[in-house]
PDB file of C-alpha atoms and ligand atoms in Angstrom:
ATOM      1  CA  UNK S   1     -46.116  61.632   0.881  1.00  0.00           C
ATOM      2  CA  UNK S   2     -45.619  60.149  -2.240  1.00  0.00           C
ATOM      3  CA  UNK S   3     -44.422  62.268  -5.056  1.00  0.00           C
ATOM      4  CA  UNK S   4     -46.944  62.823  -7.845  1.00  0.00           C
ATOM      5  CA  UNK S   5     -45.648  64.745 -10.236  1.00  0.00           C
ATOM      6  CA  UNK S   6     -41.033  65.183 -10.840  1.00  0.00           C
ATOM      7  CA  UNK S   7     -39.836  67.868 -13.470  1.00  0.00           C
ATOM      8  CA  UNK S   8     -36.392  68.271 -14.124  1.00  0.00           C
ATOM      9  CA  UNK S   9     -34.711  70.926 -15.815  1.00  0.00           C
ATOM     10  CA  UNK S  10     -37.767  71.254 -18.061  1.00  0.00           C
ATOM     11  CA  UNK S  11     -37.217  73.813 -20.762  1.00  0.00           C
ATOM     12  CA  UNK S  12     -39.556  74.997 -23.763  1.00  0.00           C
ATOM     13  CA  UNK S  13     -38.275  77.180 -26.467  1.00  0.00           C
ATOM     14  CA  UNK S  14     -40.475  78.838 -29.405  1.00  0.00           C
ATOM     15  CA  UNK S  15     -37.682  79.833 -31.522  1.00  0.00           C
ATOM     16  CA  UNK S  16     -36.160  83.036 -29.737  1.00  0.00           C
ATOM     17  CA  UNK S  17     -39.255  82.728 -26.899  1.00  0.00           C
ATOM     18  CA  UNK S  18     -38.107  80.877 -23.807  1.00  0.00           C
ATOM     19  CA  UNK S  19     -41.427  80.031 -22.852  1.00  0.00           C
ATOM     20  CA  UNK S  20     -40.099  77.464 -19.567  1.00  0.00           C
ATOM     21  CA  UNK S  21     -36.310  77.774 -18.441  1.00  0.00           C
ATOM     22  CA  UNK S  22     -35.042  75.236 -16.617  1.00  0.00           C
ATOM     23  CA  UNK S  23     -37.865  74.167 -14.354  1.00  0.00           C
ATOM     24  CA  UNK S  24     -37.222  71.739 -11.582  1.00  0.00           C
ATOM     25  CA  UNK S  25     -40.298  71.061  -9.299  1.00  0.00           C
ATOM     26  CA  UNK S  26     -42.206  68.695  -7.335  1.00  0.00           C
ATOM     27  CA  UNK S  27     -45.718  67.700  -6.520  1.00  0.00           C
ATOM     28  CA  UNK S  28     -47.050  65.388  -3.529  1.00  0.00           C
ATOM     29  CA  UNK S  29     -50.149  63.282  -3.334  1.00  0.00           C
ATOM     30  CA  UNK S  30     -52.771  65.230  -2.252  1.00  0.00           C
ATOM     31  CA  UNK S  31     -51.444  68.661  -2.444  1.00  0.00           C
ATOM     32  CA  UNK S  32     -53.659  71.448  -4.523  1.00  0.00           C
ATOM     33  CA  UNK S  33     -50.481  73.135  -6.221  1.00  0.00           C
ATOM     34  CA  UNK S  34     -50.778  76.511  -7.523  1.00  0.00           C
ATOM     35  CA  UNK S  35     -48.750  77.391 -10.982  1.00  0.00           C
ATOM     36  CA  UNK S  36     -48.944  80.950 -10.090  1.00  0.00           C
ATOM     37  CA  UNK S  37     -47.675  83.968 -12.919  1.00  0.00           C
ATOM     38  CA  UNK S  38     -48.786  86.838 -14.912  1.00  0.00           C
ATOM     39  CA  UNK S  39     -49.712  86.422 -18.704  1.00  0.00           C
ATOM     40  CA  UNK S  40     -46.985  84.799 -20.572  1.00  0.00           C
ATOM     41  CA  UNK S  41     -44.729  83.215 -17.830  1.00  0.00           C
ATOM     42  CA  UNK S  42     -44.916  79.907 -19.148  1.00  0.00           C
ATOM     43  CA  UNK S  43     -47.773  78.296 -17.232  1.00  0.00           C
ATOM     44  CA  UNK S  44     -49.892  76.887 -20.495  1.00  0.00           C
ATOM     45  CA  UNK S  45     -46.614  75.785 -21.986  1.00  0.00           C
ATOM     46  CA  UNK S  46     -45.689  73.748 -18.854  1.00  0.00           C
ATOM     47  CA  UNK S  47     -49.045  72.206 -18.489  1.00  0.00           C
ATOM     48  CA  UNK S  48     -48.829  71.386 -22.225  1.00  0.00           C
ATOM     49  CA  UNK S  49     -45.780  69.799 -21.606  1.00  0.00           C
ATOM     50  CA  UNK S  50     -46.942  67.519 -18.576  1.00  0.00           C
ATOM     51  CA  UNK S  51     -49.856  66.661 -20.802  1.00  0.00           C
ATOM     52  CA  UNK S  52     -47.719  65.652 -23.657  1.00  0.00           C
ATOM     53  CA  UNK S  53     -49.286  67.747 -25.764  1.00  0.00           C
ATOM     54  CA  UNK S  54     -45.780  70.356 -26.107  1.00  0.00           C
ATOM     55  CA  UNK S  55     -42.659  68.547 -26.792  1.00  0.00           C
ATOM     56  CA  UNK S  56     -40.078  69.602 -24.199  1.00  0.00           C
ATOM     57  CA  UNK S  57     -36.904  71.639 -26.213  1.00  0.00           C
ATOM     58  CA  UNK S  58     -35.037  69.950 -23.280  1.00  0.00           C
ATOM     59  CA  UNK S  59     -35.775  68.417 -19.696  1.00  0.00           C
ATOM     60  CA  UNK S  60     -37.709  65.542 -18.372  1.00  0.00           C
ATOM     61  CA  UNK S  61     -40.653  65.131 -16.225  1.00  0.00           C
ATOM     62  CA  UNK S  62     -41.778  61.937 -14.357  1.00  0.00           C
ATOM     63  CA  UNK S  63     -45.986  61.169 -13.097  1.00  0.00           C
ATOM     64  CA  UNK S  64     -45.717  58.699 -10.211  1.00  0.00           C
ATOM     65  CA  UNK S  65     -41.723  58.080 -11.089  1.00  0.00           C
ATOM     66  CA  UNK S  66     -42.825  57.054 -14.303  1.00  0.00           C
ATOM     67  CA  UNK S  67     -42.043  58.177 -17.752  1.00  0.00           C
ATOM     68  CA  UNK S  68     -44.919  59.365 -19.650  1.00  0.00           C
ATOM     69  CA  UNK S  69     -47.207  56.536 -21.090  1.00  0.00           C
ATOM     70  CA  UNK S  70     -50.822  55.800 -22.265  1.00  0.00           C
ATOM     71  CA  UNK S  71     -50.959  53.939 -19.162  1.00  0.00           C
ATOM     72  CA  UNK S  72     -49.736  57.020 -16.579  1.00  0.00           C
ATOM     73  CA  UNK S  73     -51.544  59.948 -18.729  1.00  0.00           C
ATOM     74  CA  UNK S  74     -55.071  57.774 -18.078  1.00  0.00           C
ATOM     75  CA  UNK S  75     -54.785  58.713 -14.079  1.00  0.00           C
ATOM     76  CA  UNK S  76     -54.448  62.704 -15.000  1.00  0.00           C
ATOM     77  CA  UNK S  77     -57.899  64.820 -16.026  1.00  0.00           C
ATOM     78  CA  UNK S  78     -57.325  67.688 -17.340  1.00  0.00           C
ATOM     79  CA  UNK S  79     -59.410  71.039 -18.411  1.00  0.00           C
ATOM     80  CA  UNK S  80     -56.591  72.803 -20.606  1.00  0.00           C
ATOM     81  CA  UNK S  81     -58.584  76.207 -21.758  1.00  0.00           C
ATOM     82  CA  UNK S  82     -60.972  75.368 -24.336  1.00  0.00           C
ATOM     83  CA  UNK S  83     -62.719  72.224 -24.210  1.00  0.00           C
ATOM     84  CA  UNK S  84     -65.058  70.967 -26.475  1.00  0.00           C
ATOM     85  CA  UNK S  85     -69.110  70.664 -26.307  1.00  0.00           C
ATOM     86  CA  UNK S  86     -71.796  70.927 -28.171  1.00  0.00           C
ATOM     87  CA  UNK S  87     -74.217  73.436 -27.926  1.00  0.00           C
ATOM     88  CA  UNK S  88     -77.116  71.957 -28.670  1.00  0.00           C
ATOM     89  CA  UNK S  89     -77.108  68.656 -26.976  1.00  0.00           C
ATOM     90  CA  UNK S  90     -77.952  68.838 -23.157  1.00  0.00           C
ATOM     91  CA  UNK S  91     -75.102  68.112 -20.140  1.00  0.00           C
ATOM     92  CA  UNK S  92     -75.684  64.989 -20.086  1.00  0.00           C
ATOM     93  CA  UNK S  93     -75.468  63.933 -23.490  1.00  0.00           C
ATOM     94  CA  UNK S  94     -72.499  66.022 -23.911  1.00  0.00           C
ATOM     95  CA  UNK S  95     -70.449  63.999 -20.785  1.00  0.00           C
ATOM     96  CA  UNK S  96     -71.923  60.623 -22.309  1.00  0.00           C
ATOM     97  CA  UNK S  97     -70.050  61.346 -25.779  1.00  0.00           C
ATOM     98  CA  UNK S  98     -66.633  62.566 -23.770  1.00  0.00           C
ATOM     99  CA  UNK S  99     -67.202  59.249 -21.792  1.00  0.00           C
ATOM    100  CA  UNK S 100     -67.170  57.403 -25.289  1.00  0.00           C
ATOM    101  CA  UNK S 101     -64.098  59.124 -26.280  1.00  0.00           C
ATOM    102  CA  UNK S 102     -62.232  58.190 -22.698  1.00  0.00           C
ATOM    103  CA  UNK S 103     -63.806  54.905 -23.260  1.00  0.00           C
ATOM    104  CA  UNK S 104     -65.355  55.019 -19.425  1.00  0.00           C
ATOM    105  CA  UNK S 105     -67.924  53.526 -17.411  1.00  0.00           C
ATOM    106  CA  UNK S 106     -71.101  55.680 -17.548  1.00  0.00           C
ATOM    107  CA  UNK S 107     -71.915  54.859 -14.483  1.00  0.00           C
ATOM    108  CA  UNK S 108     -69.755  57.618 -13.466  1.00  0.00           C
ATOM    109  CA  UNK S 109     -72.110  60.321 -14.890  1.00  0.00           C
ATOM    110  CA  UNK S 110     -74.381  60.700 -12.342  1.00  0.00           C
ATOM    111  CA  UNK S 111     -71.351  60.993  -9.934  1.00  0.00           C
ATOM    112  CA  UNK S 112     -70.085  63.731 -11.678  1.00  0.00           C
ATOM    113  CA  UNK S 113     -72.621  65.468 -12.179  1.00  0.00           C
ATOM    114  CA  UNK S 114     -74.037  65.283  -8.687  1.00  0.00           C
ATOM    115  CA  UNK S 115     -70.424  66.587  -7.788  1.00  0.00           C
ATOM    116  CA  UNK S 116     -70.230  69.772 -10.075  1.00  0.00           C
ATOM    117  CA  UNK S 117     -73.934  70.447  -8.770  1.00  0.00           C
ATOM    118  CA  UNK S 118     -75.690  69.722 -12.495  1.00  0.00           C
ATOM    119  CA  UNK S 119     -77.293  67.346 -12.143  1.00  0.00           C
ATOM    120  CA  UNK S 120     -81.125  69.588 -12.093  1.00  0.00           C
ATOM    121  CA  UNK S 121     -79.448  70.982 -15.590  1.00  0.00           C
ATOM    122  CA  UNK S 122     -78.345  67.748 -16.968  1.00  0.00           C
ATOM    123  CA  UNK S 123     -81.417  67.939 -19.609  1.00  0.00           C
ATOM    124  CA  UNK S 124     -80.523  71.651 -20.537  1.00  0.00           C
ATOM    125  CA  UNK S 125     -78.953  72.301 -23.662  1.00  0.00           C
ATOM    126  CA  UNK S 126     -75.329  73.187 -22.942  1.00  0.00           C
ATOM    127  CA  UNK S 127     -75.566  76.750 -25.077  1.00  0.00           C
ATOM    128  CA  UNK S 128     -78.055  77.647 -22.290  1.00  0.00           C
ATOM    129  CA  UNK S 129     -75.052  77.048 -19.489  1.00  0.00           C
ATOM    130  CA  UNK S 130     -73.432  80.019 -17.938  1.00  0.00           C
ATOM    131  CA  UNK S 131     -69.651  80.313 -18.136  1.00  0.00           C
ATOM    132  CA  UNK S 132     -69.601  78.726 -14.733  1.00  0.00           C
ATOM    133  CA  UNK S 133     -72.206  75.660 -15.803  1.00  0.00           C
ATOM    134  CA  UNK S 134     -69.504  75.097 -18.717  1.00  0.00           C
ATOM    135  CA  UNK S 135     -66.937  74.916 -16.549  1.00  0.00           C
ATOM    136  CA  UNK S 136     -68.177  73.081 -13.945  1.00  0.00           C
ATOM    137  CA  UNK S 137     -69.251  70.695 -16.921  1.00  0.00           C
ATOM    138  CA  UNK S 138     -65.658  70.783 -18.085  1.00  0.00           C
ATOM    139  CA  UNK S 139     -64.263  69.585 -14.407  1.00  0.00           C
ATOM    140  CA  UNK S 140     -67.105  66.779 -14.505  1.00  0.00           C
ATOM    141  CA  UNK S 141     -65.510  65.677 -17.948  1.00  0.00           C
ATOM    142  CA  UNK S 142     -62.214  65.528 -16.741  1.00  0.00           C
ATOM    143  CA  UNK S 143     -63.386  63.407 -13.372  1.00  0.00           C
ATOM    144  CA  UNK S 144     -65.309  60.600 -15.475  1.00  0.00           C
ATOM    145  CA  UNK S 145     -62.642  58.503 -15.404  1.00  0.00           C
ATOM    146  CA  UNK S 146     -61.612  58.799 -11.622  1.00  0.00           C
ATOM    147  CA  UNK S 147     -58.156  59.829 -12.385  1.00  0.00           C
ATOM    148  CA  UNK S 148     -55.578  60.629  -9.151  1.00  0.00           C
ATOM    149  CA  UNK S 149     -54.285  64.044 -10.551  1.00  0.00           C
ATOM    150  CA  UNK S 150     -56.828  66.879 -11.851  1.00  0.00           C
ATOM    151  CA  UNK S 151     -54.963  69.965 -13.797  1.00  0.00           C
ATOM    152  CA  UNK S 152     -56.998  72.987 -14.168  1.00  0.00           C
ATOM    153  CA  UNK S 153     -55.841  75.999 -16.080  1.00  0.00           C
ATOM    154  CA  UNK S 154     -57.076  79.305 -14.869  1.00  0.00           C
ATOM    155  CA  UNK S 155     -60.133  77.947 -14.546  1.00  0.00           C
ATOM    156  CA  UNK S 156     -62.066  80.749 -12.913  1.00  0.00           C
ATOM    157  CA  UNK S 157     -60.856  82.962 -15.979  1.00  0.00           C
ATOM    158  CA  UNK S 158     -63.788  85.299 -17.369  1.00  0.00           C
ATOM    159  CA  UNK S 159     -66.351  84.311 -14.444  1.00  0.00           C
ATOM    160  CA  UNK S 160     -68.948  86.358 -12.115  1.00  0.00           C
ATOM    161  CA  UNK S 161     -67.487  86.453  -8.585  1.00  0.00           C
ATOM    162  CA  UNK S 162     -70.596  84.015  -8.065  1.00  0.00           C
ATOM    163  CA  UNK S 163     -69.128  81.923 -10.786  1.00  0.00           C
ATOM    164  CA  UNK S 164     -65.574  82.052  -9.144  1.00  0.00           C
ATOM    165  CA  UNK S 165     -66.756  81.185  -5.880  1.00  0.00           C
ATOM    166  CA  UNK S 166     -68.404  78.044  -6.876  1.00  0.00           C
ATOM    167  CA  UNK S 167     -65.487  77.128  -8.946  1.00  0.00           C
ATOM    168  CA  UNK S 168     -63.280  77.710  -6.219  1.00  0.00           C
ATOM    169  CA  UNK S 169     -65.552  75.761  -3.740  1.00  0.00           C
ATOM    170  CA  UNK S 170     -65.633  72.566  -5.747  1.00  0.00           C
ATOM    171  CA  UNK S 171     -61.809  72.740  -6.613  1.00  0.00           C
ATOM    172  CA  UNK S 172     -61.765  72.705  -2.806  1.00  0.00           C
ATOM    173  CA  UNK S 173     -64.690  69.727  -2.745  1.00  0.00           C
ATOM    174  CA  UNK S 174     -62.381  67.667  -5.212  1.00  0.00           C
ATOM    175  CA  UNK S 175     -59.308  68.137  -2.348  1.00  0.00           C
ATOM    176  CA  UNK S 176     -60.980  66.597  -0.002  1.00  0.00           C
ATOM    177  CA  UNK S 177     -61.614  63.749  -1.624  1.00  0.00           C
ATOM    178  CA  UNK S 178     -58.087  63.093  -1.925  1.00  0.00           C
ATOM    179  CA  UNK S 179     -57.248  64.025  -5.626  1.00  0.00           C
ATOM    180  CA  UNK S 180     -54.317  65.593  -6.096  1.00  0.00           C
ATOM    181  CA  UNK S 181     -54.637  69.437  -8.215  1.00  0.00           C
ATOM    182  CA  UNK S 182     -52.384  71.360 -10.409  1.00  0.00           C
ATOM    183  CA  UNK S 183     -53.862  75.001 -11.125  1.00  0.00           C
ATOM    184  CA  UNK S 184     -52.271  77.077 -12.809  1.00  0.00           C
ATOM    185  CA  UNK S 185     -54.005  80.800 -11.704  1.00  0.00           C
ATOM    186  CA  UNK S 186     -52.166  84.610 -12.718  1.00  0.00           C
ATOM    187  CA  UNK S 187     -54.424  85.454  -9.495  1.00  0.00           C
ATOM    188  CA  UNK S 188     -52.496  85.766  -6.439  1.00  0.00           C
ATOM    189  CA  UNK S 189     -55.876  85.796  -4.187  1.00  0.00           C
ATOM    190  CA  UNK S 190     -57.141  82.496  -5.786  1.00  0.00           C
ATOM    191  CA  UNK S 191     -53.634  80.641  -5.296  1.00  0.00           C
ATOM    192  CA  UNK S 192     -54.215  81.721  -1.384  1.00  0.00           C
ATOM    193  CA  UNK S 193     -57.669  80.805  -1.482  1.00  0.00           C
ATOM    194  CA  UNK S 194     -57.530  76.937  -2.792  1.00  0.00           C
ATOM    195  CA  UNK S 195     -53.912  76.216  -2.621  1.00  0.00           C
ATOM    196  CA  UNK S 196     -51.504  74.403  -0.542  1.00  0.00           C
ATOM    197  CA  UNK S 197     -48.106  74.663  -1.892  1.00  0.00           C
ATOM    198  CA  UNK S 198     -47.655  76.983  -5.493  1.00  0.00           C
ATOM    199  CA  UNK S 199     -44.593  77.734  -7.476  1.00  0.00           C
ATOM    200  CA  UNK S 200     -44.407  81.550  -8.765  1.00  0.00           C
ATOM    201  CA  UNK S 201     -43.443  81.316 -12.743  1.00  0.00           C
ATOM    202  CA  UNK S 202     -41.638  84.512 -14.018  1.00  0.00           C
ATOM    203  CA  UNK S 203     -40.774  84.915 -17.833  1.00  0.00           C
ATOM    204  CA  UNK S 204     -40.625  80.719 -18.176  1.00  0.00           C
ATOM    205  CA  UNK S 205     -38.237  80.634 -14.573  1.00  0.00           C
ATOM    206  CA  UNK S 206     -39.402  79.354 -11.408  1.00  0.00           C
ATOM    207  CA  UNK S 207     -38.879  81.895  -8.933  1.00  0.00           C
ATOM    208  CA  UNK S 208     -40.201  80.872  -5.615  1.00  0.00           C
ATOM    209  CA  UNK S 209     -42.233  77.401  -4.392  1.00  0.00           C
ATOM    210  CA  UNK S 210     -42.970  76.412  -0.956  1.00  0.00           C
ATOM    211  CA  UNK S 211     -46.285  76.055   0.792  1.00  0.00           C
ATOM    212  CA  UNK S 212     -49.325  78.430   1.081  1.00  0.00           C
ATOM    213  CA  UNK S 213     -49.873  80.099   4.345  1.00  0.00           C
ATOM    214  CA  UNK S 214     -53.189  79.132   5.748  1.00  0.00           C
ATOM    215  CA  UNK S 215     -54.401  83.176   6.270  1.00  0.00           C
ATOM    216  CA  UNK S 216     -57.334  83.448   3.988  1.00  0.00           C
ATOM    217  CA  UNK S 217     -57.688  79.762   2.956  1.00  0.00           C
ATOM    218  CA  UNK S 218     -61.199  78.643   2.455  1.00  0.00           C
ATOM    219  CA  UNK S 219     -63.170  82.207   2.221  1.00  0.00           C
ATOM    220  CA  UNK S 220     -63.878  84.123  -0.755  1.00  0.00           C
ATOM    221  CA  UNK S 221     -64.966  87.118   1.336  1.00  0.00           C
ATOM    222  CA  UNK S 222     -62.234  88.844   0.711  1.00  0.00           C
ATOM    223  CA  UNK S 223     -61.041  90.015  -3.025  1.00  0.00           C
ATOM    224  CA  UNK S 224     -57.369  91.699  -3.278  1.00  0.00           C
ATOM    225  CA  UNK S 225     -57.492  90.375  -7.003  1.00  0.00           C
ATOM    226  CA  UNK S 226     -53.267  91.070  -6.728  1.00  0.00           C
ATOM    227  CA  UNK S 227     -52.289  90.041  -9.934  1.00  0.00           C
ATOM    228  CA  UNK S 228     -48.384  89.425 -10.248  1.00  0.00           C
ATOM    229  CA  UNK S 229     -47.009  91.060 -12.316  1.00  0.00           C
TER     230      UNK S 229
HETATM  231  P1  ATP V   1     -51.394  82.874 -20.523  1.00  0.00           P
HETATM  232  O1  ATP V   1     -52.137  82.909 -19.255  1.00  0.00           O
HETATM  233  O2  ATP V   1     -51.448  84.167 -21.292  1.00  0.00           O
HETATM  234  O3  ATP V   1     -51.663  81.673 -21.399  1.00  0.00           O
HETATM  235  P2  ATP V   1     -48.997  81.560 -19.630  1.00  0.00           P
HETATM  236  O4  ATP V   1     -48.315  81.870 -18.353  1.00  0.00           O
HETATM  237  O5  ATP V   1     -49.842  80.343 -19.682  1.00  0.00           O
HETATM  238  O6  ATP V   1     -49.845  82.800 -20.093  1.00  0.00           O
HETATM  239  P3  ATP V   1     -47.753  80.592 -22.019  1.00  0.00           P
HETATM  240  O7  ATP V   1     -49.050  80.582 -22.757  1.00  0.00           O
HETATM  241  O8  ATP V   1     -47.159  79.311 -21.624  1.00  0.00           O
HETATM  242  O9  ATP V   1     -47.858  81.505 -20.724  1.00  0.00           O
HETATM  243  O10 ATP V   1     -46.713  81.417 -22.899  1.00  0.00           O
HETATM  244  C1  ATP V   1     -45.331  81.590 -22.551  1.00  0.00           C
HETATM  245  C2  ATP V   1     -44.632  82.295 -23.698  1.00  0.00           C
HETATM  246  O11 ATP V   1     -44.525  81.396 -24.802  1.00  0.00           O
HETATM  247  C3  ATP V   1     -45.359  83.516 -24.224  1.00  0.00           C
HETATM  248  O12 ATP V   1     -44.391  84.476 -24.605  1.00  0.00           O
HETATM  249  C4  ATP V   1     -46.104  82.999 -25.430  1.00  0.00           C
HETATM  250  O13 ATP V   1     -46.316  84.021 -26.376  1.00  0.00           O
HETATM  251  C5  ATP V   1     -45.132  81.949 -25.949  1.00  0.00           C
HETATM  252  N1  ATP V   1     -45.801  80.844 -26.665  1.00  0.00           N
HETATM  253  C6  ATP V   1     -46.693  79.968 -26.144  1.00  0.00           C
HETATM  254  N2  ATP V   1     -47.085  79.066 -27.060  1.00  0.00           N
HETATM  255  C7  ATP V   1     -46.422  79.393 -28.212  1.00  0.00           C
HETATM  256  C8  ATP V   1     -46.379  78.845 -29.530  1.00  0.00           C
HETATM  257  N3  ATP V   1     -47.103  77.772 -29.850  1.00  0.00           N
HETATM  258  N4  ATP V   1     -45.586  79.441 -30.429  1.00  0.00           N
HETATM  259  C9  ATP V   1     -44.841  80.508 -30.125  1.00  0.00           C
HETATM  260  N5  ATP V   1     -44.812  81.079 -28.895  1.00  0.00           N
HETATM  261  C10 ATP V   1     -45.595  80.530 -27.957  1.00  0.00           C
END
């Protein structure tokens, strides 16, 4: 499998906060791979980092054995956790003006939509959405340009279960079509549920990574909600 994603000895420091220690990981083509920790272990900051938004205090990282570039950072989508819509223009309109920004084909609208299951609300204001519409819309904006790698963070955070089932069900609909996921997830449950490999983040450190056993993959029938802590 080719390797997607290298980090090496990654390290973020807010002044006396060491958000990320040290991090040395791995990601594979077509692996879903859970960032799994409680509040404050340094998920955000690492995703941040990979999306060269956060400057590193130390450590490299490497998409597709490539340093970051304009040219690597166009095959990664990413919903980081607020993105940005209008209210009052409709799903549709609101994907065609992120398509402008990403400069892509809107031809791909109608794909995405179909995907995230909008496409019977793509002429519905987006303030009328529900938490899960927006963030279905959210994953549709970050798939307009096709990209290889899809980071999500926590991105069934504040839903219904109904809401968190769908989210979970297209996260495992974009898997199968061979798109490679980072989630990062403080839900141990949800990390079991989508993912097939995850690295547990405690305090900024890596503490375990390996792959996801396959009990209770692909159901949402059952809820232990086991937060680590
Ligand atoms: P959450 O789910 O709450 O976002 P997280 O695992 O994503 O948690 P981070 O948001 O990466 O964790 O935060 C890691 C640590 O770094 C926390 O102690 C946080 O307060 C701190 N931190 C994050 N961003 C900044 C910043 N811009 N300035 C100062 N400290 C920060």
């Amino acid at each position: 499998m080719e390797t997607v994603l290298s980090i090496s000895n990654l390290t973020k420091h807010f002044g006396r906060i060491k958000a990320v220690n040290n991090l040395n990981l791995e990601v594979k083509a077509g692996q879903v791979f859970g960032m799994l920790g409680p509040n404050g272990s340094g998920k955000t900051t690492t995703l941040g980092m990979l999306m060269s938004v956060v400057n590193p205090t130390s450590g490299t990282y490497s998409w597709f054995g490539e340093t970051p570039s304009h040219h690597v950072r166009k095959k990664i989508g990413a919903v980081l956790e607020h993105p940005i819509f209008y209210p009052y223009l409709n799903g549709q309109k609101n994907l065609e003006l992120n398509c402008m920004i990403k400069q892509c084909d809107p031809a791909s609208i109608p794909r995405v939509l179909e995907l995230v299951e909008l496409t019977e609300r793509r002429n519905d204001k987006y303030r009328t959405y529900s938490l899960g519409m927006k963030q279905r819309l959210a994953i549709a904006s970050a798939l307009l340009n096709d990209p290889t790698v899809l980071i999500l963070d926590e991105p069934t955070n504040g839903l219904d279960p109904m809401g968190i089932a769908e989210i979970r069900e297209l996260i495992r609909k974009i898997a199968v079509q061979g798109k490679t996921i980072i989630l990062a997830s403080h839900l141990l449950d949800e990390v079991q549920k989508v993912c097939t490999h995850f690295a547990v983040l405690k305090k900024g450190s890596l503490i375990h990574t390996g792959p996801v056993d396959e009990v209770g993959k692909g159901t949402d029938t059952v809820e232990v909600n086991a937060d680590v802590s």
